[in-house]
Coordinates of C-alpha atoms in Angstrom, one line a residue:
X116 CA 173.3 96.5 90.5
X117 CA 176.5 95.0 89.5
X118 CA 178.0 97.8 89.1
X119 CA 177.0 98.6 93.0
X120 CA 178.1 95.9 94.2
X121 CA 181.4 95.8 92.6
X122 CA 182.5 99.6 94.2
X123 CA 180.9 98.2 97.8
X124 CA 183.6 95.3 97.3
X125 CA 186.5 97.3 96.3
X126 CA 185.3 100.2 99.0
X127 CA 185.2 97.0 101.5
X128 CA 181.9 98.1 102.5
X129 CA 180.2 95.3 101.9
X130 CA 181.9 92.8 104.8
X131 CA 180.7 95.7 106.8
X132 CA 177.6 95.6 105.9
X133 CA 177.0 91.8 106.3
X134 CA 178.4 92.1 109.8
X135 CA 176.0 94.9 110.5
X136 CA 173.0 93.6 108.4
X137 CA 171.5 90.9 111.3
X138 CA 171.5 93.5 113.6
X139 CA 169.5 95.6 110.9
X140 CA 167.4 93.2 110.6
X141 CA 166.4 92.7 114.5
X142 CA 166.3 96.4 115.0
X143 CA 164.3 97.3 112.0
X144 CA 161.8 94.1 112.5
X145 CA 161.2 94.0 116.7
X146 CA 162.2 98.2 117.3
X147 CA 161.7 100.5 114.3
X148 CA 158.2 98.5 112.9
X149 CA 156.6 98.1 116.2
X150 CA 157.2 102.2 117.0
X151 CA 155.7 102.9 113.4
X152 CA 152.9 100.7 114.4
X153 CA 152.6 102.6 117.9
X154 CA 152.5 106.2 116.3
X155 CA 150.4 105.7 113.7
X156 CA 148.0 103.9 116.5
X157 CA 148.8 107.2 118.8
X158 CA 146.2 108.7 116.0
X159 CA 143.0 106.6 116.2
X160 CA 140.4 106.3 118.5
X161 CA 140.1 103.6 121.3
X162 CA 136.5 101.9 120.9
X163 CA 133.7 101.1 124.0
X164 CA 135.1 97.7 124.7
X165 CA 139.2 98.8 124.0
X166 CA 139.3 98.2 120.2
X167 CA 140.4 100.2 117.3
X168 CA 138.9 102.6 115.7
X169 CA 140.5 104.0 112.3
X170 CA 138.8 107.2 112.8
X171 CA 142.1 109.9 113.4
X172 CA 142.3 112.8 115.7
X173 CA 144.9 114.4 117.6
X174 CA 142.8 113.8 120.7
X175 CA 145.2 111.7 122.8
X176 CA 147.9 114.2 122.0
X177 CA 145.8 116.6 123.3
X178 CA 145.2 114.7 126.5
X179 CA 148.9 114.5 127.3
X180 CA 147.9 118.4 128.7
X181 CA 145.7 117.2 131.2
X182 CA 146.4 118.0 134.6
X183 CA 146.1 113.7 135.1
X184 CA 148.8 113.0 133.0
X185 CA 150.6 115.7 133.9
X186 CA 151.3 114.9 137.9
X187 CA 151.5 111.5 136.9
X188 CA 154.8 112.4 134.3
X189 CA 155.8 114.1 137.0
X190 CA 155.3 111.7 139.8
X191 CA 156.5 109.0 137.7
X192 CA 160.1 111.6 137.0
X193 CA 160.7 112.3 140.8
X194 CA 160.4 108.4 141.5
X195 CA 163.0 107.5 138.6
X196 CA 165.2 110.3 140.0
X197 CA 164.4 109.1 143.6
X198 CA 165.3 105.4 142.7
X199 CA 168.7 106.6 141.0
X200 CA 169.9 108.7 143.4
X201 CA 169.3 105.4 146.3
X202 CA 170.7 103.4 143.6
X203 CA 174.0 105.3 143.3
X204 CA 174.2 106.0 147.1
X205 CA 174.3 102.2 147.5
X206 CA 175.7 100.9 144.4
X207 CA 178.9 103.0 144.1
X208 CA 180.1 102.3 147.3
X209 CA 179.1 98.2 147.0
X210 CA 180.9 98.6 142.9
X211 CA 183.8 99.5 144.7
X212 CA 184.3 97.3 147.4
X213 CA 183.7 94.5 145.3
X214 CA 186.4 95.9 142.5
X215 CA 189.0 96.4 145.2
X216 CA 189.0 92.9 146.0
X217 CA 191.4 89.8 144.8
X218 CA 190.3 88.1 141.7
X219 CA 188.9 85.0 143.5
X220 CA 186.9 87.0 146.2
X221 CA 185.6 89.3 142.8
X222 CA 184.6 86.8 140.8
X223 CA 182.4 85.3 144.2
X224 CA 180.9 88.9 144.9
X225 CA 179.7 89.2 141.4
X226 CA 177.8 86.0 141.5
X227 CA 176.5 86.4 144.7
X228 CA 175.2 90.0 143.2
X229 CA 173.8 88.4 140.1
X230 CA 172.3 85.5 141.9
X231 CA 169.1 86.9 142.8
X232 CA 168.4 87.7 139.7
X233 CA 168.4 84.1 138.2
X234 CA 164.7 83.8 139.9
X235 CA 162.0 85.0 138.1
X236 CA 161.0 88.6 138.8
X237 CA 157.3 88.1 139.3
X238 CA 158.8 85.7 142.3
X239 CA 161.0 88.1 143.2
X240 CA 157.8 90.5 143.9
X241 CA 155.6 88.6 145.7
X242 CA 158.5 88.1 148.0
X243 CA 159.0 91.3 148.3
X244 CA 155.5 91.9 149.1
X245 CA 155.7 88.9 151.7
X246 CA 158.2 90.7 153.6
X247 CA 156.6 94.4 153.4
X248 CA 153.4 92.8 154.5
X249 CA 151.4 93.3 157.7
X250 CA 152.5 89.9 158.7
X251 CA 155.9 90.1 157.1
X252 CA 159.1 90.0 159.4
X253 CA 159.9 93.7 159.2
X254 CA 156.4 94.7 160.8
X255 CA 156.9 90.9 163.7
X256 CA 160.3 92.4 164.7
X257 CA 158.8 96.1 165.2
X258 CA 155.7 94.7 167.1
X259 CA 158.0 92.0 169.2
X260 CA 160.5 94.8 170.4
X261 CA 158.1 97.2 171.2
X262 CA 158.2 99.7 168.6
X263 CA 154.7 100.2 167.4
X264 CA 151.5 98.8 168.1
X265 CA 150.3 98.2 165.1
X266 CA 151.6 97.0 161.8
X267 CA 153.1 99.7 160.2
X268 CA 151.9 100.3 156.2
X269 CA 154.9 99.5 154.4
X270 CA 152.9 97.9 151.0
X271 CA 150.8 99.6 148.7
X272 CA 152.9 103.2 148.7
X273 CA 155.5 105.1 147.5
X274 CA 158.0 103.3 149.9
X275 CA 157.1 99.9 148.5
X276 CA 157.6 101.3 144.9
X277 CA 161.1 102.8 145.5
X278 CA 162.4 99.9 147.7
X279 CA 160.9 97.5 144.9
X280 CA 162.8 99.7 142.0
X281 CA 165.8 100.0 143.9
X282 CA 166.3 96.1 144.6
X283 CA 165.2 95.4 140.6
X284 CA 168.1 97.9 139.4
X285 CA 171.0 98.1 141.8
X286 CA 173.0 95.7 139.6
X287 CA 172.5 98.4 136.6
X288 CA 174.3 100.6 138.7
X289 CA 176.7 98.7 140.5
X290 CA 178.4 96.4 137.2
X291 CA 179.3 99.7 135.4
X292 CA 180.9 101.3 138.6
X293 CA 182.5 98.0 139.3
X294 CA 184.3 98.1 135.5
X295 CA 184.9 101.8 136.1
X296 CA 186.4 101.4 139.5
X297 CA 188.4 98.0 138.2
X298 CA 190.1 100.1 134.6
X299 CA 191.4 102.7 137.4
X300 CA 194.8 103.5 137.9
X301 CA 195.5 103.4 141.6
X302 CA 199.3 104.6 141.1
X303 CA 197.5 108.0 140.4
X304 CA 196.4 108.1 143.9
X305 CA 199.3 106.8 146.1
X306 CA 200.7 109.8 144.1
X307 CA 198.2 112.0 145.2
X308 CA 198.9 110.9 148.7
X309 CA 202.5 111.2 148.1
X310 CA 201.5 115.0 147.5
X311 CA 200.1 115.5 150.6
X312 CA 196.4 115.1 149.5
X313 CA 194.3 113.1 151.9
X314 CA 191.6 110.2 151.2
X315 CA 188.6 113.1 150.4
X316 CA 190.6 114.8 148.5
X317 CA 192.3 111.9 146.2
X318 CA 188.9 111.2 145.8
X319 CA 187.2 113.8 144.8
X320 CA 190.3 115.4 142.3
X321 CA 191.0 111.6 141.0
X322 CA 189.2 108.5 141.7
X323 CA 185.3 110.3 141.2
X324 CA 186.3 112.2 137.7
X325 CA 187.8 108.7 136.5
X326 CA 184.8 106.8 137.3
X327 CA 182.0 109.5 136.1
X328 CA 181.6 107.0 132.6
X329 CA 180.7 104.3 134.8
X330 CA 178.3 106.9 136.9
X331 CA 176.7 108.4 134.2
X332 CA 176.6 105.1 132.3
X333 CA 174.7 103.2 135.6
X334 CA 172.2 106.6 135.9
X335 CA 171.3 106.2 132.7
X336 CA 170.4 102.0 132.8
X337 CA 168.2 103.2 136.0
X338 CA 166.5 106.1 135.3
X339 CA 165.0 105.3 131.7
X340 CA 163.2 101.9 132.2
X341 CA 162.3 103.6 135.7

């Protein structure tokens, strides 16, 4: 052991290692135990009244198969999609507006984007369900100007769910756009303009290829807990 420790010193592994180990530690106690935990229950049986039974099968595996499950995946994949898609057609655009702006104004922007999200989500929700309501102000406005006759079902659908998913994770998308957009070199496209390309064209040869990290980066912070 001595011995060990001595080559981890000279190798200066060991600093490393106690810079890494908390992190270790966290991971392996409250990520990689609880997933051993979840697998091995992924094997048992689920009893009358929801407990435990050590009796193993493959059963629920088999069940994954079923045609439930299956359009539920499914569902549950094109909503994810649906919400990133929304979520980049409205965050890209907001990520860099707010990156082309002076420091002061910037700095203002982002806390008025990260604001909302000071309140408690559950809150959050049940306002959201407020204004999607039958009584909400959405449906009032419609019904006051004439629109419709009737309260038009905005809660307790697919429309709900995307526009509750979008509002929860636009800032996922926006704050990595916003640091890819901000890192860009704009010299590189008054140059571009120099050379006779216009605005759609700068764009789409230099300012969209420089920012993809921050793209891909924001689709993926969406779509997986989606």
């Amino acid at each position: 052991m001595t011995d060990l420790t001595n080559r981890l010193r000279q190798s200066r592994l060991l600093p490393v290692l106690g810079l890494v180990a908390p992190a270790l530690l966290w991971l392996t106690l409250f990520f990689a135990i609880p997933l051993v935990i979840v697998f091995i229950y992924s094997f048992l049986t689920r009893g009358v009244y929801g407990q435990v039974i050590w009796d193993f099968n493959l059963g629920n595996y088999a069940r994954v198969f079923d045609s439930l499950y299956v359009r539920i995946f499914i569902r549950s994949l094109r909503i994810a999609a649906l919400t990133t898609i929304l979520c980049l057609a409205l965050g890209y655009p907001l990520g860099y507006f707010i990156a082309r702006r002076g420091p002061q104004r910037r700095g203002i922007l982002l806390l008025l984007l990260v604001i909302p999200f000071w309140t408690n989500f559950l809150v959050r929700t049940y306002a959201w369900r407020v204004i999607l309501s039958n009584e909400g102000p959405i449906n009032s406005l419609l019904m006051s100007l004439g629109l419709t006759n009737q309260p038009v079902p905005l809660l307790f659908n697919e429309f709900a769910v995307l526009v509750g998913l979008v509002y929860s994770y636009l800032p996922e998308m926006v704050l990595p756009i916003y640091a890819a957009v901000e890192r860009l070199d704009f010299n590189l496209v008054q140059a571009a303009n120099d050379l006779y390309a216009n605005d759609f064209q700068a764009f789409r040869r230099i300012i969209l290829p420089l920012t993809m990290p921050g793209i891909l980066a924001g689709s993926l912070l969406v779509f997986i807990p989606c």
